[in-house]
Amino acid sequence: MSDFDRSGDTDLGADADSADSDPFGDAGPAIRLDDVSLSLGGHSILDSVSVDVGEGTFVGLIGPNGAGKTTLLRTLNGALAPDEGSVRVVGEDVHALSSKAASRLVATVPQTTSVTFDFPVRDVVEMGRTPHRGRFDGWRERDTAAVDDAMRRTAVESLADRPVTEVSGGERQRVLIARALAQETPVLLLDEPTASLDINHQVRTLELVSDLVADGTTAVAAIHDLNLAAHYCDALVLLSGGRILSAGDPAAVLSEEHLREAFDAEAVVSRHPVTGSVYVTALPPSSDDANGRVHVVGGGGTGARALHLLSAAGYALSAGALNEGDTDAEAARRVGADLVTVPPYSPVDDAARAAVESRVEAADVTVVADVEVGDGNLANLDAAAEADRLVLVEERPFSERNYAGDEGFAVYERLRERGTIVEPGDLLSVVGELACDSFRERDDGADGTRDGETGPGDADAGANDAEPTHDDAGGDDTAADLFSD
Amino acid sequence: MSVRTRATTWSLGLSGLLLLVVVVSAGIGAVTIPPRTVAAILADAVPVPVGVSLGGATVLPLVGPVPTPTLEFVSPFAFSVPRPARIIVLSVRLPRILLAALVGFALATAGTVMQGFFRNPMADPSIVGVSSGAAVGAVATIVLSLSIPFGLEGAAFVSAVVTAFVVYLLASENGRTPVATLLLAGVAIQTFLGAVISFLLLQSGESLRQVVFWLMGHLAGATWSEVGMLALVLPLPFVVLLVHARDLNVLLLGEEDAHALGIEVERTKQLLLATASVVTAAAVSVSGVIGFVGLVVPHMLRLLVGPDHRVLLPASALAGASFLVATDTVARSGGAEIPVGVVTAAVGAPFFLYLLRTREVRSP
């Protein structure tokens, strides 16, 4: 917990001293929340939230349901007054202003709008001019210009005369953004702008917001999709239980440790192979290894099937070593396997080999898939040869997939001597049989050791420190390293 | 076409329709008078100021005698119209017709505002208990033979406004008045007041017939003084509502959005609710409970002119006036006088069902 507090302070916290070193740029903060606390109906929703957002920044507000994201947005636009602390937007205390004056500083794109009366789209956008018009003012050139511009930027001009009740969800979202743009405010708030949109419209919406931010608007968006948030936002604020758990660079905020703390979920954080953004994959609740622990040696997609089968059968899995980005590495992540990786195109080095050996040792059964063997991954097979119980899946003769020459044949021959050779269809039953043997052996040995040895948490924690390439390695450090390029 | 142009066009068109309905209606009755004659009588009755004469003198303290300016009126036309027809139209039919027009105008205005306020096309002017409140005041006055200033209408008006205020207070907490709570508080109070009215009915004895007639909604026996009273009360709240038409539009997007667009939501809601309640109370206190005008007319007009209150509000008000004049004409032209509330419901309900089945009434 103290860890998170610290990261909160250094990154974004608005403590008097750290606020000076504004992480978001030279200009004064567009938004400054100072120690904001808020209770609704006796429940504390926001608890001492302090954050500065610099001008022209796109900040993503993430966190589990009920973390206070929407409440924070409503506090920012003045709809809710905090019990303690203050909210300043471009230097003005939002809650001291009239609703009209506040609406000239902050525009809000709501999550859902119950537009039940069929106003034409253009009329809805024109309502965005409300804060700029006096009660008896006529419609001015400036208003027309603002509305035209907003509709052009959001590409809703062609919908101008359509009733807003009859446009699609994605179009309506753009109409609401246009309405907010017509307000011509320095700050734009968006509450779940991508919820209920298809993937194409999610991306288009966030691209649009990014463009606006590039033009100097400051945007704060509550976003459920962590990966979209990581890709589009300049900074993230992770809320949990009404507090800021972490804030700052997406790569630093989205650490596995933070995600576990905030969402109570196991997740793997990696780099997306195409976009290079931080990429979060949620894992199914980690299975206890009631059925035993299996290590899978695969690569190039040959191990994926075994990983899925064994995972479905309830085995605790480890896999590797695999190149980052390998199909099997992705498969291993999906099933929550304890994965050893090496960088793309790199051979299995000594550290990785040691990591593989420790997993093979911890495993009840080691499975070697129908993998193509070269100099780079020969170490995997060598390590597997140490396994107590070994299964080889063979679909092709080894000669067809050996690129490691005589050395390869030698190592594989050792495996064949020690292991059981199976066809893919027989894998489960053979592994099951061997795992039972393993249990019996252990029970005969010493009662209770099994829990101590193979409890997934313990095993992970012990192994991680030694291996920088391992995926679970301490959140912030890894993230920072990854981000430096 | 700009909003202003559309509002003007619809208002002028519907004013013309109202005039036409009034003229036709004034000709219908026990004695049929041709529309031409009615038009002549009405034209004659309109006084036109032609000048100011400084006749006479008023003695003011300190200043002394001051000549008093007096407007001189002249009826520009001198159509020859039979005297009985003139009396029938001007003294018998016209007060009732104008009262119907004013009541219809008021109920449709209040209905439009309430439907926008509650974002619910099923809302009607008495949704916050105004009509029940007026009924309790009126029935109590009749049954208990109370004698109070401004009589029956005064009692009805005051109890109507008080009821709306009580409902508002019941639904408010911490300076906020959730619309849903307001609706439920209104239903609860209406039910309670219904019990009070039933109890009073049991005690009513000989005045039962009078009470029932009042409750059904009526325009019979309308007098010029009632017309004058309503004509005096209505313009100010109507203008207030018209000025807030744009705010009402934004409120339709939802309170959260309205706030984000710079509307002082609670203050605007208070103002709209109070004004619409006064308008309803004024109408109900002179005419009793006339249903369906405030529900069907705004709805119909929304289908015709769209949801923008800057157009809808005046259009709906004028259409409501025409609608009630027309239905009251039906109510009084039969063999026996039927309470107009019965006619509006009989005409309005089937029409509403027709809309419901064919035009896809949009619900929130």
XYZ file of N, CA, C and O in Angstrom, chain B residues 121-268:
592
model
N -44.212 11.822 -21.868
C -45.371 12.281 -22.637
C -46.703 11.938 -21.973
O -47.751 12.370 -22.452
N -46.678 11.173 -20.873
C -47.934 10.844 -20.208
C -48.250 11.817 -19.060
O -49.241 11.663 -18.372
N -47.368 12.789 -18.845
C -47.633 13.750 -17.774
C -48.762 14.690 -18.187
O -48.937 14.979 -19.350
N -49.539 15.150 -17.226
C -50.577 16.137 -17.528
C -50.517 17.249 -16.488
O -49.753 17.172 -15.523
N -51.298 18.317 -16.695
C -51.114 19.497 -15.833
C -51.328 19.215 -14.358
O -50.751 19.873 -13.505
N -52.168 18.232 -14.027
C -52.486 18.043 -12.605
C -51.632 16.992 -11.950
O -51.958 16.475 -10.885
N -50.484 16.671 -12.592
C -49.671 15.555 -12.103
C -49.123 15.796 -10.698
O -48.866 14.858 -9.956
N -48.971 17.063 -10.308
C -48.479 17.304 -8.948
C -49.627 17.607 -7.981
O -49.413 18.190 -6.931
N -50.833 17.202 -8.339
C -51.941 17.293 -7.409
C -52.720 18.596 -7.441
O -53.562 18.849 -6.574
N -52.467 19.423 -8.464
C -53.135 20.723 -8.533
C -54.652 20.571 -8.629
O -55.409 21.212 -7.892
N -55.090 19.676 -9.516
C -56.540 19.518 -9.721
C -57.222 18.981 -8.473
O -58.278 19.458 -8.068
N -56.604 17.976 -7.839
C -57.191 17.418 -6.620
C -57.278 18.495 -5.548
O -58.281 18.591 -4.826
N -56.220 19.294 -5.464
C -56.212 20.372 -4.482
C -57.337 21.349 -4.735
O -58.085 21.729 -3.818
N -57.491 21.751 -6.005
C -58.575 22.679 -6.351
C -59.926 22.058 -6.017
O -60.812 22.723 -5.476
N -60.067 20.770 -6.306
C -61.343 20.100 -6.067
C -61.681 20.101 -4.582
O -62.833 20.375 -4.200
N -60.679 19.822 -3.741
C -60.943 19.813 -2.297
C -61.427 21.194 -1.850
O -62.419 21.318 -1.122
N -60.730 22.238 -2.319
C -61.129 23.591 -1.946
C -62.545 23.907 -2.394
O -63.366 24.416 -1.620
N -62.836 23.570 -3.632
C -64.154 23.883 -4.177
C -65.249 23.077 -3.495
O -66.275 23.625 -3.070
N -65.013 21.781 -3.344
C -66.034 20.903 -2.751
C -66.287 21.299 -1.296
O -67.438 21.368 -0.842
N -65.202 21.593 -0.586
C -65.367 22.001 0.811
C -66.199 23.273 0.897
O -67.087 23.410 1.744
N -65.922 24.222 -0.001
C -66.681 25.473 0.010
C -68.165 25.218 -0.226
O -69.029 25.765 0.447
N -68.442 24.328 -1.181
C -69.849 24.043 -1.493
C -70.513 23.293 -0.339
O -71.558 23.686 0.170
N -69.866 22.209 0.108
C -70.487 21.320 1.082
C -70.640 21.995 2.440
O -71.671 21.902 3.102
N -69.588 22.703 2.849
C -69.627 23.316 4.182
C -70.231 24.712 4.135
O -70.252 25.410 5.143
N -70.716 25.101 2.930
C -71.300 26.429 2.740
C -70.424 27.524 3.334
O -70.883 28.384 4.072
N -69.127 27.448 3.040
C -68.211 28.458 3.549
C -68.435 29.753 2.791
O -68.788 29.744 1.614
N -68.227 30.855 3.482
C -68.247 32.100 2.737
C -66.890 32.751 2.920
O -66.472 33.075 4.013
N -66.139 32.822 1.817
C -64.789 33.355 1.871
C -64.603 34.356 0.746
O -65.336 34.324 -0.246
N -63.617 35.227 0.885
C -63.380 36.195 -0.183
C -63.056 35.485 -1.487
O -62.417 34.449 -1.487
N -63.520 36.043 -2.576
C -63.363 35.484 -3.921
C -64.070 34.152 -4.098
O -63.918 33.470 -5.099
N -64.830 33.735 -3.050
C -65.745 32.604 -3.172
C -65.093 31.309 -3.593
O -63.939 31.022 -3.292
N -65.877 30.533 -4.327
C -65.502 29.204 -4.764
C -64.172 29.200 -5.511
O -63.269 28.417 -5.219
N -64.057 30.107 -6.477
C -62.844 30.130 -7.304
C -61.613 30.430 -6.454
O -60.569 29.808 -6.619
N -61.767 31.373 -5.542
C -60.646 31.731 -4.682
C -60.192 30.550 -3.857
O -58.992 30.240 -3.797
N -61.165 29.845 -3.259
C -60.829 28.694 -2.423
C -60.136 27.624 -3.253
O -59.115 27.043 -2.844
N -60.672 27.374 -4.442
C -60.102 26.339 -5.304
C -58.673 26.706 -5.704
O -57.766 25.875 -5.657
N -58.490 27.972 -6.083
C -57.178 28.415 -6.528
C -56.140 28.270 -5.419
O -55.069 27.697 -5.607
N -56.514 28.766 -4.224
C -55.564 28.727 -3.107
C -55.229 27.285 -2.733
O -54.054 26.922 -2.579
N -56.267 26.427 -2.615
C -55.968 25.051 -2.196
C -55.174 24.314 -3.271
O -54.357 23.439 -2.960
N -55.371 24.684 -4.539
C -54.603 24.048 -5.613
C -53.124 24.393 -5.502
O -52.248 23.524 -5.547
N -52.843 25.688 -5.332
C -51.450 26.129 -5.254
C -50.770 25.565 -4.008
O -49.623 25.107 -4.053
N -51.533 25.557 -2.888
C -50.961 25.012 -1.650
C -50.614 23.528 -1.832
O -49.553 23.067 -1.421
N -51.533 22.783 -2.483
C -51.272 21.356 -2.698
C -49.987 21.146 -3.488
O -49.137 20.320 -3.123
N -49.841 21.908 -4.589
C -48.634 21.753 -5.412
C -47.387 22.032 -4.579
O -46.383 21.332 -4.681
N -47.491 23.039 -3.728
C -46.333 23.410 -2.909
C -46.000 22.310 -1.904
O -44.828 21.979 -1.698
N -47.060 21.736 -1.312
C -46.829 20.646 -0.346
C -46.171 19.456 -1.041
O -45.207 18.862 -0.534
N -46.667 19.110 -2.229
C -46.078 17.992 -2.973
C -44.603 18.286 -3.249
O -43.735 17.428 -3.078
N -44.321 19.526 -3.633
C -42.936 19.907 -3.922
C -42.053 19.753 -2.675
O -40.970 19.192 -2.732
N -42.584 20.218 -1.531
C -41.809 20.112 -0.293
C -41.561 18.651 0.082
O -40.481 18.272 0.500
N -42.618 17.824 -0.090
C -42.485 16.409 0.262
C -41.417 15.722 -0.587
O -40.730 14.818 -0.120
N -41.291 16.181 -1.834
C -40.375 15.495 -2.749
C -38.958 16.049 -2.676
O -38.054 15.520 -3.294
N -38.766 17.139 -1.935
C -37.448 17.773 -1.923
C -36.622 17.305 -0.747
O -37.140 17.101 0.342
N -35.337 17.141 -1.036
C -34.422 16.799 0.040
C -33.070 17.414 -0.291
O -32.579 17.281 -1.406
N -32.493 18.078 0.666
C -31.180 18.706 0.475
C -31.143 19.606 -0.754
O -30.183 19.590 -1.510
N -32.207 20.334 -0.982
C -32.197 21.271 -2.090
C -32.356 20.640 -3.458
O -32.239 21.303 -4.469
N -32.593 19.339 -3.490
C -32.826 18.693 -4.774
C -34.219 18.097 -4.809
O -34.708 17.615 -3.803
N -34.824 18.136 -5.974
C -36.153 17.579 -6.131
C -36.133 16.595 -7.288
O -36.345 16.970 -8.431
N -35.851 15.327 -6.993
C -35.838 14.346 -8.086
C -37.229 14.249 -8.712
O -38.237 14.187 -8.001
N -37.249 14.244 -10.044
C -38.516 14.236 -10.757
C -39.351 13.013 -10.413
O -40.574 13.085 -10.248
N -38.684 11.860 -10.270
C -39.424 10.634 -9.978
C -40.106 10.715 -8.609
O -41.249 10.295 -8.451
N -39.407 11.286 -7.636
C -39.989 11.432 -6.303
C -41.186 12.372 -6.354
O -42.215 12.139 -5.721
N -41.031 13.431 -7.145
C -42.110 14.408 -7.292
C -43.360 13.728 -7.834
O -44.478 13.939 -7.356
N -43.135 12.879 -8.825
C -44.241 12.154 -9.455
C -44.958 11.277 -8.431
O -46.191 11.281 -8.326
N -44.173 10.553 -7.641
C -44.764 9.641 -6.662
C -45.460 10.414 -5.540
O -46.555 10.045 -5.108
N -44.832 11.490 -5.078
C -45.462 12.316 -4.059
C -46.793 12.846 -4.588
O -47.796 12.888 -3.868
N -46.799 13.242 -5.870
C -48.034 13.733 -6.494
C -49.117 12.672 -6.486
O -50.267 12.938 -6.129
N -48.744 11.452 -6.845
C -49.721 10.357 -6.868
C -50.275 10.116 -5.457
O -51.491 9.975 -5.262
N -49.372 10.096 -4.474
C -49.801 9.831 -3.102
C -50.768 10.901 -2.615
O -51.828 10.603 -2.047
N -50.425 12.160 -2.860
C -51.277 13.255 -2.400
C -52.622 13.235 -3.130
O -53.673 13.467 -2.529
N -52.571 12.919 -4.429
C -53.832 12.855 -5.174
C -54.746 11.783 -4.592
O -55.966 11.971 -4.479
N -54.166 10.646 -4.234
C -54.957 9.564 -3.659
C -55.569 10.007 -2.323
O -56.753 9.794 -2.054
N -54.735 10.653 -1.520
C -55.210 11.123 -0.219
C -56.345 12.127 -0.390
O -57.398 12.022 0.253
N -56.133 13.097 -1.288
C -57.161 14.114 -1.491
C -58.421 13.499 -2.096
O -59.539 13.952 -1.832
N -58.239 12.439 -2.887
C -59.402 11.723 -3.426
C -60.267 11.198 -2.278
O -61.507 11.283 -2.323
N -59.601 10.681 -1.237
C -60.335 10.186 -0.071
C -61.082 11.326 0.616
O -62.245 11.187 1.011
N -60.397 12.472 0.731
C -61.031 13.634 1.365
C -62.285 14.043 0.577
O -63.346 14.306 1.148
N -62.135 14.060 -0.761
C -63.276 14.466 -1.599
C -64.433 13.481 -1.431
O -65.593 13.872 -1.288
N -64.103 12.179 -1.424
C -65.159 11.175 -1.243
C -65.892 11.387 0.081
O -67.124 11.309 0.156
N -65.121 11.661 1.119
C -65.730 11.888 2.434
C -66.659 13.097 2.390
O -67.786 13.056 2.875
N -66.171 14.181 1.763
C -66.986 15.386 1.669
C -68.260 15.120 0.876
O -69.335 15.643 1.178
N -68.130 14.271 -0.167
C -69.305 13.939 -0.980
C -70.379 13.274 -0.129
O -71.572 13.549 -0.270
N -69.927 12.384 0.784
C -70.872 11.705 1.659
C -71.622 12.706 2.537
O -72.772 12.502 2.887
N -70.954 13.785 2.886
C -71.554 14.786 3.763
C -72.357 15.831 2.983
O -72.902 16.744 3.565
N -72.342 15.693 1.650
C -72.800 16.832 0.854
C -74.314 17.029 0.882
O -74.803 18.138 0.713
N -75.077 15.951 1.078
C -76.519 16.103 1.147
C -77.101 16.728 -0.104
O -76.868 16.240 -1.216
N -77.777 17.842 0.063
C -78.501 18.436 -1.063
C -77.588 19.045 -2.111
O -77.980 19.231 -3.251
N -76.364 19.375 -1.703
C -75.473 20.034 -2.665
C -74.729 19.035 -3.543
O -73.879 19.415 -4.335
N -75.057 17.719 -3.427
C -74.343 16.684 -4.159
C -74.277 16.972 -5.654
O -73.233 16.896 -6.282
N -75.450 17.365 -6.228
C -75.507 17.574 -7.662
C -74.550 18.676 -8.100
O -73.815 18.540 -9.082
N -74.532 19.731 -7.304
C -73.657 20.862 -7.617
C -72.180 20.434 -7.565
O -71.379 20.805 -8.423
N -71.869 19.623 -6.529
C -70.488 19.169 -6.359
C -70.046 18.311 -7.540
O -68.988 18.522 -8.133
N -70.914 17.348 -7.905
C -70.564 16.442 -9.002
C -70.370 17.229 -10.301
O -69.432 16.993 -11.065
N -71.246 18.187 -10.523
C -71.165 18.998 -11.726
C -69.822 19.736 -11.764
O -69.146 19.778 -12.790
N -69.426 20.282 -10.611
C -68.151 20.997 -10.556
C -66.998 20.042 -10.866
O -66.104 20.333 -11.639
N -67.077 18.850 -10.232
C -65.979 17.898 -10.374
C -65.796 17.437 -11.808
O -64.696 17.113 -12.236
N -66.911 17.382 -12.554
C -66.820 16.862 -13.917
C -66.214 17.865 -14.885
O -65.913 17.536 -16.016
N -66.086 19.075 -14.465
C -65.546 20.088 -15.363
C -66.676 20.725 -16.146
O -67.500 20.055 -16.751
N -66.741 22.016 -16.099
C -67.916 22.700 -16.644
C -67.531 24.105 -17.058
O -66.601 24.704 -16.532
N -68.248 24.612 -18.017
C -68.041 26.005 -18.410
C -69.362 26.762 -18.434
O -69.424 27.936 -18.771
N -70.451 26.047 -18.066
C -71.770 26.674 -18.078
C -71.798 27.814 -17.064
O -71.114 27.771 -16.045
N -72.594 28.820 -17.384
C -72.732 29.931 -16.456
C -71.521 30.802 -16.370
O -71.279 31.480 -15.375
N -70.686 30.745 -17.413
C -69.487 31.581 -17.418
C -69.877 33.048 -17.452
O -70.843 33.420 -18.113
N -69.141 33.855 -16.742
C -69.431 35.283 -16.719
C -68.231 36.062 -17.245
O -67.119 35.555 -17.295
N -68.515 37.302 -17.640
C -67.430 38.148 -18.128
C -66.384 38.385 -17.044
O -65.206 38.548 -17.340
N -66.817 38.378 -15.768
C -65.835 38.645 -14.704
C -64.861 37.485 -14.573
O -63.670 37.671 -14.317
N -65.363 36.246 -14.778
C -64.443 35.104 -14.770
C -63.462 35.200 -15.930
O -62.253 34.952 -15.788
N -63.992 35.576 -17.093
C -63.131 35.742 -18.266
C -62.052 36.785 -17.976
O -60.862 36.577 -18.233
N -62.501 37.887 -17.372
C -61.561 38.963 -17.080
C -60.491 38.528 -16.108
O -59.301 38.801 -16.294
N -60.912 37.762 -15.088
C -59.968 37.302 -14.087
C -58.873 36.454 -14.727
O -57.674 36.671 -14.520
N -59.311 35.496 -15.534
C -58.361 34.589 -16.168
C -57.468 35.355 -17.151
O -56.260 35.113 -17.235
N -58.084 36.275 -17.886
C -57.323 37.042 -18.874
C -56.275 37.900 -18.184
O -55.254 38.247 -18.766
N -56.538 38.233 -16.937
C -55.593 39.049 -16.180
C -54.447 38.193 -15.622
O -53.290 38.607 -15.601
N -54.823 36.975 -15.165
C -53.845 36.123 -14.496
C -52.875 35.465 -15.478
O -51.679 35.364 -15.210
N -53.383 35.023 -16.622
C -52.580 34.151 -17.492
C -51.375 34.779 -18.195
O -50.338 34.128 -18.302
N -51.460 36.010 -18.718
C -50.363 36.495 -19.569
C -48.982 36.436 -18.911
O -48.033 35.950 -19.530
N -48.872 36.884 -17.657
C -47.540 36.937 -17.045
C -46.877 35.555 -16.956
O -45.762 35.362 -17.461
N -47.561 34.549 -16.337
C -46.905 33.237 -16.302
C -46.615 32.678 -17.685
O -45.602 32.019 -17.884
N -47.491 32.966 -18.642
C -47.248 32.433 -19.983
C -45.963 33.018 -20.568
O -45.151 32.305 -21.162
N -45.783 34.313 -20.383
C -44.564 34.954 -20.896
C -43.330 34.382 -20.191
O -42.309 34.103 -20.820
N -43.467 34.178 -18.866
C -42.342 33.596 -18.125
C -41.967 32.237 -18.716
O -40.791 31.934 -18.943
N -42.989 31.423 -18.980
C -42.712 30.093 -19.536
C -42.091 30.201 -20.924
O -41.167 29.468 -21.272
N -42.597 31.131 -21.714
C -42.086 31.304 -23.075
C -40.610 31.702 -23.045
O -39.801 31.225 -23.842
N -40.278 32.560 -22.103
C -38.887 33.017 -21.973
C -37.980 31.853 -21.576
O -36.800 31.813 -21.923
N -38.554 30.877 -20.867
C -37.744 29.735 -20.425
C -37.866 28.535 -21.357
O -37.440 27.433 -21.008
N -38.433 28.761 -22.540
C -38.641 27.626 -23.454
C -37.318 26.961 -23.812
O -37.233 25.739 -23.916
N -36.265 27.768 -23.988
C -34.971 27.213 -24.370
C -34.395 26.353 -23.235
O -33.830 25.293 -23.476
N -34.583 26.827 -21.990
C -34.117 26.041 -20.843
C -34.871 24.713 -20.763
O -34.297 23.684 -20.437
N -36.154 24.783 -21.080
C -36.965 23.566 -21.045
C -36.447 22.567 -22.089
O -36.376 21.369 -21.828
N -36.064 23.086 -23.258
C -35.466 22.215 -24.280
C -34.245 21.506 -23.734
O -34.083 20.303 -23.903
N -33.361 22.259 -23.097
C -32.114 21.674 -22.600
C -32.426 20.684 -21.477
O -31.791 19.635 -21.361
N -33.434 20.995 -20.668
C -33.821 20.071 -19.585
C -34.279 18.720 -20.133
O -34.152 17.700 -19.474
N -34.806 18.741 -21.360
C -35.257 17.484 -21.962
C -34.111 16.512 -22.145
O -34.310 15.312 -22.249
N -32.882 17.010 -22.199
C -31.717 16.134 -22.367
C -31.386 15.408 -21.070
O -30.511 14.558 -21.038
N -32.053 15.756 -20.007
C -31.739 15.164 -18.708
C -31.108 16.214 -17.819
O -30.448 17.131 -18.305
N -31.298 16.072 -16.525
C -30.842 17.119 -15.605
C -29.329 17.225 -15.558
O -28.769 18.308 -15.478
N -28.675 16.061 -15.623
C -27.211 16.061 -15.570
C -26.647 16.836 -16.757
O -25.773 17.686 -16.617
N -27.178 16.539 -17.940
C -26.723 17.236 -19.142
C -27.062 18.719 -19.066
O -26.266 19.570 -19.450
N -28.263 19.008 -18.586
C -28.687 20.398 -18.514
C -27.737 21.188 -17.629
O -27.337 22.307 -17.951
N -27.346 20.566 -16.534
C -26.389 21.234 -15.654
C -25.075 21.479 -16.376
O -24.494 22.557 -16.302
N -24.618 20.460 -17.109
C -23.343 20.587 -17.828
C -23.428 21.658 -18.907
O -22.415 22.152 -19.375
N -24.636 21.997 -19.313
C -24.808 23.029 -20.333
C -25.139 24.379 -19.715
O -25.579 25.304 -20.399
N -24.970 24.485 -18.415
C -25.076 25.797 -17.792
C -26.465 26.178 -17.306
O -26.727 27.342 -17.034
N -27.375 25.224 -17.191
C -28.699 25.538 -16.651
C -28.631 25.364 -15.130
O -28.100 24.364 -14.641
N -29.174 26.325 -14.385
C -29.305 26.136 -12.931
C -30.516 25.242 -12.742
O -31.656 25.696 -12.662
N -30.256 23.928 -12.687
C -31.331 22.960 -12.833
C -32.426 23.116 -11.780
O -33.609 23.263 -12.112
N -32.036 23.109 -10.510
C -33.068 23.131 -9.468
C -33.882 24.424 -9.508
O -35.094 24.414 -9.343
N -33.182 25.534 -9.742
C -33.900 26.806 -9.778
C -34.866 26.851 -10.957
O -36.013 27.279 -10.817
N -34.418 26.370 -12.101
C -35.285 26.352 -13.274
C -36.483 25.432 -13.048
O -37.618 25.761 -13.418
